[in-house]
Coordinates of C-alpha atoms and ligand atoms in Angstrom, one line a residue:
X1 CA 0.0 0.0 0.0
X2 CA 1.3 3.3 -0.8
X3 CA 1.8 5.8 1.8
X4 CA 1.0 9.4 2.1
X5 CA 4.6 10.2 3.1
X6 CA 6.9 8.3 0.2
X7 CA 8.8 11.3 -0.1
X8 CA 8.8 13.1 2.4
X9 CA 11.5 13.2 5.3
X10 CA 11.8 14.1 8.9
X11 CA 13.1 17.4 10.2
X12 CA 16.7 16.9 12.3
X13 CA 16.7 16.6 15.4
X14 CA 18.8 18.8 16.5
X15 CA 16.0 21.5 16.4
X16 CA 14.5 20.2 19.7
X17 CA 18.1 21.7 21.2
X18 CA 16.0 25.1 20.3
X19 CA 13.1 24.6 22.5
X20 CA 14.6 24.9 26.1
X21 CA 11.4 23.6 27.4
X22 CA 11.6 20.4 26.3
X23 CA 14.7 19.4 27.8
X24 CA 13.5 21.6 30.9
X25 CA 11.2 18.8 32.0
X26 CA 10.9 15.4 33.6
X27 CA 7.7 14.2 34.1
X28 CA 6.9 11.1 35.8
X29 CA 10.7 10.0 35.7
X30 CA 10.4 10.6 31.8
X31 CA 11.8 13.4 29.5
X32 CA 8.8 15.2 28.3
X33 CA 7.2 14.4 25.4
X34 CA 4.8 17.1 24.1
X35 CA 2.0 16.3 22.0
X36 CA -0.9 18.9 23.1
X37 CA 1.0 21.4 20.2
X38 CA -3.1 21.6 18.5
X39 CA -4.1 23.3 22.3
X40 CA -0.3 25.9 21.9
X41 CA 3.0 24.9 21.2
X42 CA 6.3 25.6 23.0
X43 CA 8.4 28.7 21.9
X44 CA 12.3 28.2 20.3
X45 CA 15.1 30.1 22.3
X46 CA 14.6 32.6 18.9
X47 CA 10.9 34.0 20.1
X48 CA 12.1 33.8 23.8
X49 CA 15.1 36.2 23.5
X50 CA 13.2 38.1 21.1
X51 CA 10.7 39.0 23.7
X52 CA 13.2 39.7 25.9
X53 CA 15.4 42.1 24.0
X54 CA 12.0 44.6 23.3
X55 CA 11.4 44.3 27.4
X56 CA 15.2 44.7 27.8
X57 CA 15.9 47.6 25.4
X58 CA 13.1 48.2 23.0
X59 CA 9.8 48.8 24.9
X60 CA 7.5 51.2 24.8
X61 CA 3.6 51.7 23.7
X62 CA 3.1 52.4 20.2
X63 CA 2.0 54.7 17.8
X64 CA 1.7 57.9 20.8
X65 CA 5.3 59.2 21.8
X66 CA 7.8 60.6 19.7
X67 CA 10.2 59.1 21.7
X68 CA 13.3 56.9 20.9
X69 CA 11.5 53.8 22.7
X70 CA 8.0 54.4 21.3
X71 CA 9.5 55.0 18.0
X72 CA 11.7 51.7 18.1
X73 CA 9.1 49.1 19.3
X74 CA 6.1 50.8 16.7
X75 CA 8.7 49.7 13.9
X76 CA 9.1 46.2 15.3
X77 CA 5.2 46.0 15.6
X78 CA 4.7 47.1 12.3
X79 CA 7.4 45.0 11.3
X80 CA 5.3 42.1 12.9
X81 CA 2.4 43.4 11.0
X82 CA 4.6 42.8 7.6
X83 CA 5.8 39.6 8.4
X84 CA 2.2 38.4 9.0
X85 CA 1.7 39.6 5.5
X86 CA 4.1 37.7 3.6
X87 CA 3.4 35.0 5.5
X88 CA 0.0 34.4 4.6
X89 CA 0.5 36.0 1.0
X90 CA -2.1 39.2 2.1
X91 CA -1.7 42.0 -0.3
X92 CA -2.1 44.5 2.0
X93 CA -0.2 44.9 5.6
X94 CA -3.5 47.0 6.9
X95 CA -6.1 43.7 5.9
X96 CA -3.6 41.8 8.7
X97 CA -5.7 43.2 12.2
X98 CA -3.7 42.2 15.0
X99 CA -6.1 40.8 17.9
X100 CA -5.6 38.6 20.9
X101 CA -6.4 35.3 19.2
X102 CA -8.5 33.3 16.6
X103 CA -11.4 33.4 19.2
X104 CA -11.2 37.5 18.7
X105 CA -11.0 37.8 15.6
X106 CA -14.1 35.5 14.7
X107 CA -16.1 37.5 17.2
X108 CA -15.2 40.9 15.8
X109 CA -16.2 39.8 12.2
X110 CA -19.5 38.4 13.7
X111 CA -20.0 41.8 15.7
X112 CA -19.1 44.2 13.2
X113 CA -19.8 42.8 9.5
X114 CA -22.5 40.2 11.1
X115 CA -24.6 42.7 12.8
X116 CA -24.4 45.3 9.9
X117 CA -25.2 42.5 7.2
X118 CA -27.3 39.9 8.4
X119 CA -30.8 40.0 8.4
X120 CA -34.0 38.3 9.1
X121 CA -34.0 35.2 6.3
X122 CA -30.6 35.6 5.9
X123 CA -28.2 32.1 6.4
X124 CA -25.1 31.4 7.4
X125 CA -23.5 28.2 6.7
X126 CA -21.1 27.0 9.1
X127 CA -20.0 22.8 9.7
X128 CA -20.9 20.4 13.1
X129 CA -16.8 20.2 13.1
X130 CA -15.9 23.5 14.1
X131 CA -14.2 24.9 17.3
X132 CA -16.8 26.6 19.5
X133 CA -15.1 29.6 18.8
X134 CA -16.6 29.4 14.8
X135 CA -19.8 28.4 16.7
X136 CA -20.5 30.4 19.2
X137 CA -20.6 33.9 18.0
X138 CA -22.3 33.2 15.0
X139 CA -25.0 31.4 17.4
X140 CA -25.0 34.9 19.4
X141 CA -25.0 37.2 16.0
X142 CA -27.9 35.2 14.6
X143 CA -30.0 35.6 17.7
X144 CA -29.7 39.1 17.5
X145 CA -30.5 39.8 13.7
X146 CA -33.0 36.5 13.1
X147 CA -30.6 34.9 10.7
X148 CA -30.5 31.1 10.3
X149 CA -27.4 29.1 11.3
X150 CA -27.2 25.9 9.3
X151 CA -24.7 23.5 9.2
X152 CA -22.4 21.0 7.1
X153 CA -22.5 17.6 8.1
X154 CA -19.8 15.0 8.1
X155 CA -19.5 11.6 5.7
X156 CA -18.7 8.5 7.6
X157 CA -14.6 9.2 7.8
X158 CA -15.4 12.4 9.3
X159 CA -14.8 15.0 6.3
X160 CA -17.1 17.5 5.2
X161 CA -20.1 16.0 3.0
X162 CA -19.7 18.5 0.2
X163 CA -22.9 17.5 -1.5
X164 CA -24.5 18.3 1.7
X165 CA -22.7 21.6 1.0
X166 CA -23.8 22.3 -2.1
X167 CA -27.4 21.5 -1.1
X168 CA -26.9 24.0 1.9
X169 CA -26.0 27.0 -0.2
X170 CA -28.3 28.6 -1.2
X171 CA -28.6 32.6 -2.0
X172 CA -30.0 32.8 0.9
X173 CA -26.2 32.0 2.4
X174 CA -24.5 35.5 3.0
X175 CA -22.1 33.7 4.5
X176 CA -20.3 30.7 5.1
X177 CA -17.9 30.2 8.0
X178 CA -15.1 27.3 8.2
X179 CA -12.4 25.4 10.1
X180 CA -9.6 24.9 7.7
X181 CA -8.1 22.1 9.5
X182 CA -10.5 20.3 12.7
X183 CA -8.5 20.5 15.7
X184 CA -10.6 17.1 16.9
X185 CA -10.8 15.2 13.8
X186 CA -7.8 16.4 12.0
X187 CA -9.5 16.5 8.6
X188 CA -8.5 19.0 5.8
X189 CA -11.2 21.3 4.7
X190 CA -11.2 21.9 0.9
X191 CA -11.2 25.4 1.2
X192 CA -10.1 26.1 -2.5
X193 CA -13.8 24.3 -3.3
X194 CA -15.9 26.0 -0.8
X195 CA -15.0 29.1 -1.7
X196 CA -15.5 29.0 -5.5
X197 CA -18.7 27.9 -4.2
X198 CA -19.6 29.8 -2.0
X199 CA -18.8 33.1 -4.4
X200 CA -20.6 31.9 -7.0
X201 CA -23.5 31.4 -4.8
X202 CA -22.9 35.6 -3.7
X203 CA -21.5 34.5 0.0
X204 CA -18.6 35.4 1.5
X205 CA -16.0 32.9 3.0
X206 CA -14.3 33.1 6.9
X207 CA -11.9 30.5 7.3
X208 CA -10.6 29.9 10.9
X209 CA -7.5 28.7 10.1
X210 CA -6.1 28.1 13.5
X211 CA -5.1 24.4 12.9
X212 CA -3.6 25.3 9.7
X213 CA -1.4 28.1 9.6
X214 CA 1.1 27.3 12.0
X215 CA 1.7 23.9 10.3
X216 CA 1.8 24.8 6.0
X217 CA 1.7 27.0 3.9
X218 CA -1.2 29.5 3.6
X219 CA -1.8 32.1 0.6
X220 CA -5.0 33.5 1.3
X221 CA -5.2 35.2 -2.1
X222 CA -5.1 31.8 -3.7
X223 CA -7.6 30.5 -1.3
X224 CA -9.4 33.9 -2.0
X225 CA -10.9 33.9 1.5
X226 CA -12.4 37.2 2.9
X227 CA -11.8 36.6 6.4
X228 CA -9.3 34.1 8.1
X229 CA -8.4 34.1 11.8
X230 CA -5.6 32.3 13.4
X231 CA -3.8 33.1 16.8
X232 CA 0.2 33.4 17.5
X233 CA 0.1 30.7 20.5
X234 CA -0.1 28.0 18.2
X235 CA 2.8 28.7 16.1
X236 CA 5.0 28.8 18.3
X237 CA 5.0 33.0 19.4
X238 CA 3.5 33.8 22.6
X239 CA -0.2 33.7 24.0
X240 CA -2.2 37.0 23.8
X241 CA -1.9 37.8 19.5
X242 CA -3.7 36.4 17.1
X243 CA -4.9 37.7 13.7
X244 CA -7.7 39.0 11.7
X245 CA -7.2 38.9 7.8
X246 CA -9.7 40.6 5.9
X247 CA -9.8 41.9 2.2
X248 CA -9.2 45.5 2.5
X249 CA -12.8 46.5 0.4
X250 CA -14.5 44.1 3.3
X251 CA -12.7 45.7 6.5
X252 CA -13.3 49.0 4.9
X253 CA -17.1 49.2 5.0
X254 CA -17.3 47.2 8.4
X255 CA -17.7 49.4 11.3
X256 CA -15.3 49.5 13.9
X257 CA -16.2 46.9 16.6
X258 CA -14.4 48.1 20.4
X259 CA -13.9 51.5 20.8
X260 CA -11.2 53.8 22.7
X261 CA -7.8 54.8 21.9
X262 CA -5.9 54.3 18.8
X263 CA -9.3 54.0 16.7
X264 CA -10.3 56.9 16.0
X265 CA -9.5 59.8 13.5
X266 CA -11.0 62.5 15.6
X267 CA -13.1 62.6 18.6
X268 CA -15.8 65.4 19.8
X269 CA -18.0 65.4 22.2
X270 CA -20.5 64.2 20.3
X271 CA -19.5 61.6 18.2
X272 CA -16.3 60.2 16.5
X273 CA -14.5 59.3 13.0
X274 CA -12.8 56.4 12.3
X275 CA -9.1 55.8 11.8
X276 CA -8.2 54.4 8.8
X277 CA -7.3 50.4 8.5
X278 CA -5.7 48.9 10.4
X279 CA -6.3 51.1 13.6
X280 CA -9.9 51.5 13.1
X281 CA -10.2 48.1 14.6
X282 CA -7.2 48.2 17.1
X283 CA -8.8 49.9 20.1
X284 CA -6.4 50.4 22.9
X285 CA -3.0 49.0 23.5
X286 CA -2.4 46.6 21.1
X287 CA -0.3 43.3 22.4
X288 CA 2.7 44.7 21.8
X289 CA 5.2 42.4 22.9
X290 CA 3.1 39.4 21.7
X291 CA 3.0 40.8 18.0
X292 CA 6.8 41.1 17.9
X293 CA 7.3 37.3 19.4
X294 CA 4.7 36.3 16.9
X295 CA 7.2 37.8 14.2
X296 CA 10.5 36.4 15.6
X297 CA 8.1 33.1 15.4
X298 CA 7.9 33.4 11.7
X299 CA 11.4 33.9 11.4
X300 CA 12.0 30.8 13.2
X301 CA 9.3 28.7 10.7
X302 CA 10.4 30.6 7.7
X303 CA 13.7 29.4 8.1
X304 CA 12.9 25.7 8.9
X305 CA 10.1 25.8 6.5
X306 CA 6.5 25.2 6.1
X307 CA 6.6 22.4 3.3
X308 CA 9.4 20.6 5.4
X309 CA 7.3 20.4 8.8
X310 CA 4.3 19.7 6.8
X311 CA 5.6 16.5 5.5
X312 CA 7.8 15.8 9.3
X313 CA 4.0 16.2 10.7
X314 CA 2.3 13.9 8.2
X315 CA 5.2 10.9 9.1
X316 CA 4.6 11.2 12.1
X317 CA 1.0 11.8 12.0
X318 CA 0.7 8.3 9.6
X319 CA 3.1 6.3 11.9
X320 CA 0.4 7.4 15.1
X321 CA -2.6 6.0 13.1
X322 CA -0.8 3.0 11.7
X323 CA -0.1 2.1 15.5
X324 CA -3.4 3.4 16.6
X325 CA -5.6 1.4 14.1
X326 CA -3.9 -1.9 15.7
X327 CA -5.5 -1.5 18.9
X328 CA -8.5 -3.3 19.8
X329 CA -11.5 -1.4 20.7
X330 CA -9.7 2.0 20.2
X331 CA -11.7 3.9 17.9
X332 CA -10.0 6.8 16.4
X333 CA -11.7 9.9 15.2
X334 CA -11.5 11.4 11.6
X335 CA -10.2 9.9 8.0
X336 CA -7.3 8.6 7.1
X337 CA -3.8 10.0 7.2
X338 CA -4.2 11.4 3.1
X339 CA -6.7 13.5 4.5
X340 CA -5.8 14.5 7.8
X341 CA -3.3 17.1 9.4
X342 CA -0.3 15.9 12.0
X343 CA -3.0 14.9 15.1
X344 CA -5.1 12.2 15.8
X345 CA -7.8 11.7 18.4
X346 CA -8.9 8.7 19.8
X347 CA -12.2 7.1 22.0
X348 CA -12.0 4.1 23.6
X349 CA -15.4 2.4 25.0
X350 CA -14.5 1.3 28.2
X351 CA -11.8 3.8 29.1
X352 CA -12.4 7.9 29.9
X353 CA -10.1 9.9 28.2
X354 CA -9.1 11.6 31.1
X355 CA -7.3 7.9 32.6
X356 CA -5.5 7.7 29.8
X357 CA -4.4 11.8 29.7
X358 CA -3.1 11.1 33.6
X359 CA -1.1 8.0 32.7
X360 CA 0.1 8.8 29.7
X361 CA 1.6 12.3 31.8
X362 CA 2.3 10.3 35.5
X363 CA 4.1 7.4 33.7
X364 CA 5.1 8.1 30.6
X365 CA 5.4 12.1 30.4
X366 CA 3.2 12.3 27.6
X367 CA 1.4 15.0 27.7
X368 CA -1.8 15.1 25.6
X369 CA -5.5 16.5 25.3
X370 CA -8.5 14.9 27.0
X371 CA -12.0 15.7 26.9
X372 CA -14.2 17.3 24.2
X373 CA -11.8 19.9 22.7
X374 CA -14.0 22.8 22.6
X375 CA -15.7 21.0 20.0
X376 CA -18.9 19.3 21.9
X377 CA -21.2 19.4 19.3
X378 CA -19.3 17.1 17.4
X379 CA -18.3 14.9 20.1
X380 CA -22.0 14.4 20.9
X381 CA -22.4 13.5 17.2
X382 CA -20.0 10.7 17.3
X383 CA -21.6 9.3 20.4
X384 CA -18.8 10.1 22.6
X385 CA -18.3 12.2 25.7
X386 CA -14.5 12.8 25.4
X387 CA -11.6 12.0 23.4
X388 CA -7.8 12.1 24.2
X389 CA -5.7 13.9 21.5
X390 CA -1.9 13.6 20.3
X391 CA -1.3 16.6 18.3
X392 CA 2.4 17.0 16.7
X393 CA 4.7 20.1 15.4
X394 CA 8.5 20.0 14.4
X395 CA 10.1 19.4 17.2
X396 CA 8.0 16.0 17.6
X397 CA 10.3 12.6 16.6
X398 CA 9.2 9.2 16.1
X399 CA 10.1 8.0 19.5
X400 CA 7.3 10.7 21.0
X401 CA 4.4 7.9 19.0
X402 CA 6.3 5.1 20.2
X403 CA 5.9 6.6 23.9
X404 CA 2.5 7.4 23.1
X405 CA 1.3 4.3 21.8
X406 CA 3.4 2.2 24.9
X407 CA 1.2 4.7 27.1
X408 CA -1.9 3.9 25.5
X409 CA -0.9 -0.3 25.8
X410 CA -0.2 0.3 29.6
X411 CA -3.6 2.6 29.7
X412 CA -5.5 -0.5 28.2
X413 CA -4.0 -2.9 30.7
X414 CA -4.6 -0.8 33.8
X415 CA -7.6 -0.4 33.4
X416 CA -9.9 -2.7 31.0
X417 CA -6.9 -5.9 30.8
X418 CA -8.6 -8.5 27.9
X419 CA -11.1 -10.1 29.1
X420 CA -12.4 -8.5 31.6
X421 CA -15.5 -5.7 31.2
X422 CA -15.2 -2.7 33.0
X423 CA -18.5 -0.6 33.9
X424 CA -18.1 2.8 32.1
X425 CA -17.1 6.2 33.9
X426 CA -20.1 8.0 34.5
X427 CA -19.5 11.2 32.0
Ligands
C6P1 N1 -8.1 25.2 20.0 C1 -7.4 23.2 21.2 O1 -6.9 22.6 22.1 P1 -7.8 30.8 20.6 O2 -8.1 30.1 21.9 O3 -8.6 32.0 20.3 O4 -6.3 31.0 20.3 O5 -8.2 29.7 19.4 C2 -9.5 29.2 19.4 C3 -9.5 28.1 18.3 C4 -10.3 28.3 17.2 N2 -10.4 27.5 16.2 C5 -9.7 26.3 16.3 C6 -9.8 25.3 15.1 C7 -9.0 26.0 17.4 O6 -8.3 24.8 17.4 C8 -8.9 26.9 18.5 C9 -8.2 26.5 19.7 C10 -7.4 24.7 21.1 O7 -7.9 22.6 20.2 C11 -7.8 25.3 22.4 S1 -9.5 24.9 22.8

């Protein structure tokens, strides 16, 4: 049988010497082995001194003082700003809006262009695999305007049913909002396809693209996606930045959505104008330090590259499931490895998630992701309470799935050995 990874090779090892964290750690006797990377990943030496040099020398709030140290760390942030740019192929650096994470960002295009564009009758189209965070506020904006939230189901291997899809557009669809890559299931979205669609249907296309852009390569003009959000944690910069994309004619009509300092052209007493893009939705202090860690972070996978850890992810993600499919009674969730990202999640009848999550980290120092993954709607769909997830990035090595899957054997024997039924966990 041919495999999805004939080609491809592993990253050296001598990369994990960059993450000081890793070798930081002993966990139950063991060196640590990280696979929770889908929840945040760990940050190289790089995005760590980084961060330190701006608090060290650089810092200072930006865009107000004409000061050395304002003027200083504004370049670096708007040097972030660029990098995010070229990263994701954006055409302009003011459609990159810099917010504190994917969850922000989906929230201020659901407050600003939902709540000025949706209307009674109006749909939006969103999938039973997304995050809560591509749930949620498109839940709360449809409340508040009377627009319909409808929903993609899932074929049998956990992908999208696209003829579902294309029986759920209608023009009726303003717009249609989309997980790129499941952070439960793993499966890749074809977001080329559902965004032809979806434009040729007159709807406009949000991708949350949290799962994907830290892991390959993203060119949101060939995707052609209006809106994208993804945060800095998972790619390695630090917690507290993530990122708005939108096309500039989009952003431009949208009103601004929190207001304060740095938004406005002018304020009176009565009323206010808008700053121009990006500013107009960067109210207050912007996260400063964050943005410029995010940018040292890019440096960091720029330099490794994003083709080379896609392929280190998908060995490693196809030697997990080759392991994980040999296990009795483990049921894992989402398709095979040609249509997956580099994590796998896994139920298993008569065990909880969370027995195998403490195991895996007391006696193995594994640690992983139990429970429903801010994805319960789709857990209730499959039937299943929890899951336990093993989610990779560069600095993973084969050896991390051989720990994992010895875990999971110990797991098994602890605490449903062959032959003998154990009463479920109550939930
Ligand atoms: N998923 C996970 O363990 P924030 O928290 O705003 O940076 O990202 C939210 C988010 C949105 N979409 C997807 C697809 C995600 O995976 C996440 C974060 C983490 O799976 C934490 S729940």
């Amino acid at each position: 049988m041919s495999t999805v990874t004939e080609n491809a090779a592993l990253l050296p090892a001598s990369l994990r010497e960059d993450f000081p964290i890793l070798t930081n750690n002993v966990l139950g006797g063991q060196p640590l082995v990280f696979l929770d990377n889908a929840a945040s990943t760990q940050r190289p030496r790089q995005v760590i001194d980084a961060l330190s040099q701006v608090y060290e020398r650089d810092y200072a709030n930006v865009h107000r003082g004409i000061h050395t140290l304002s003027e200083r760390s504004t370049e670096q942030f708007e040097l972030a700003r660029e990098k995010v740019r070229a990263f994701i192929n954006a055409e302009h650096a003011h459609e990159v809006i810099f917010t504190q994470g994917t969850t922000a960002s989906i929230n201020l295009v659901a407050r600003s262009w939902g709540e000025t564009n949706l209307k009674a009758g109006d749909e939006v189209l969103t999938t039973v695999m997304e995050h809560h965070s591509n749930l949620v506020p498109w839940q709360q904006v449809c409340q508040r305007t009377g627009a319909v939230l409808r929903h993609v189901p899932l074929t049998e291997d956990g992908r999208l049913d696209m003829a579902a899809f294309d029986l759920l557009l209608s023009e009726k669809t303003k717009l249609v909002a989309v997980v790129s890559v499941s952070n439960t299931l793993g499966t890749v979205n074809p977001i080329d396809e559902i965004v032809k669609k979806s434009h040729d249907a007159g709807a406009l296309v949000l991708v949350d693209a949290a799962q994907s852009v830290p892991h390959t390569t993203t060119d949101v003009r060939h995707w052609d996606a209006d809106f994208m959000a993804f945060s800095g944690h998972k790619m390695l910069g630090p917690s507290g930045v993530g990122i708005l994309y939108g096309k500039e004619a989009l952003l431009d009509e949208m009103p601004p959505f929190l207001g304060g300092g740095s938004m406005i052209n002018e304020v009176r007493l009565d009323g206010f104008t808008p700053a121009a893009l990006p500013a107009k939705f960067e109210a207050g202090t912007p996260p400063i330090t964050p943005a410029i860690g995010m940018s040292a972070a890019i440096d960091y996978l720029n330099r490794v590259g994003l083709e080379a850890i896609h392929q280190h992810e998908q060995i490693l993600v196809e030697q997990a499931h080759a392991a994980l499919s040999q296990i009795d009674g483990l049921q894992i969730l989402g398709p095979a490895p040609e249509h997956r990202a580099g994590l796998v999640s896994f139920a298993f009848d008569r065990i909880h998630a969370h027995e195998f999550a403490q195991v895996l980290n007391d006696r193995y120092g594994v640690a992983v992701r139990a429970g429903h993954h801010c994805t319960q709607p789709l857990h209730k769909l499959l039937g299943i309470a929890a899951s336990t997830r093993a989610s990779f990035y560069l600095y993973n090595r084969p050896e991390d799935v051989d720990r994992l899957v010895e875990g999971i054997a110990e797991v098994q024997q602890m605490f449903a050995p062959k032959g003998r039924k154990r009463r479920r966990k109550p939930q």
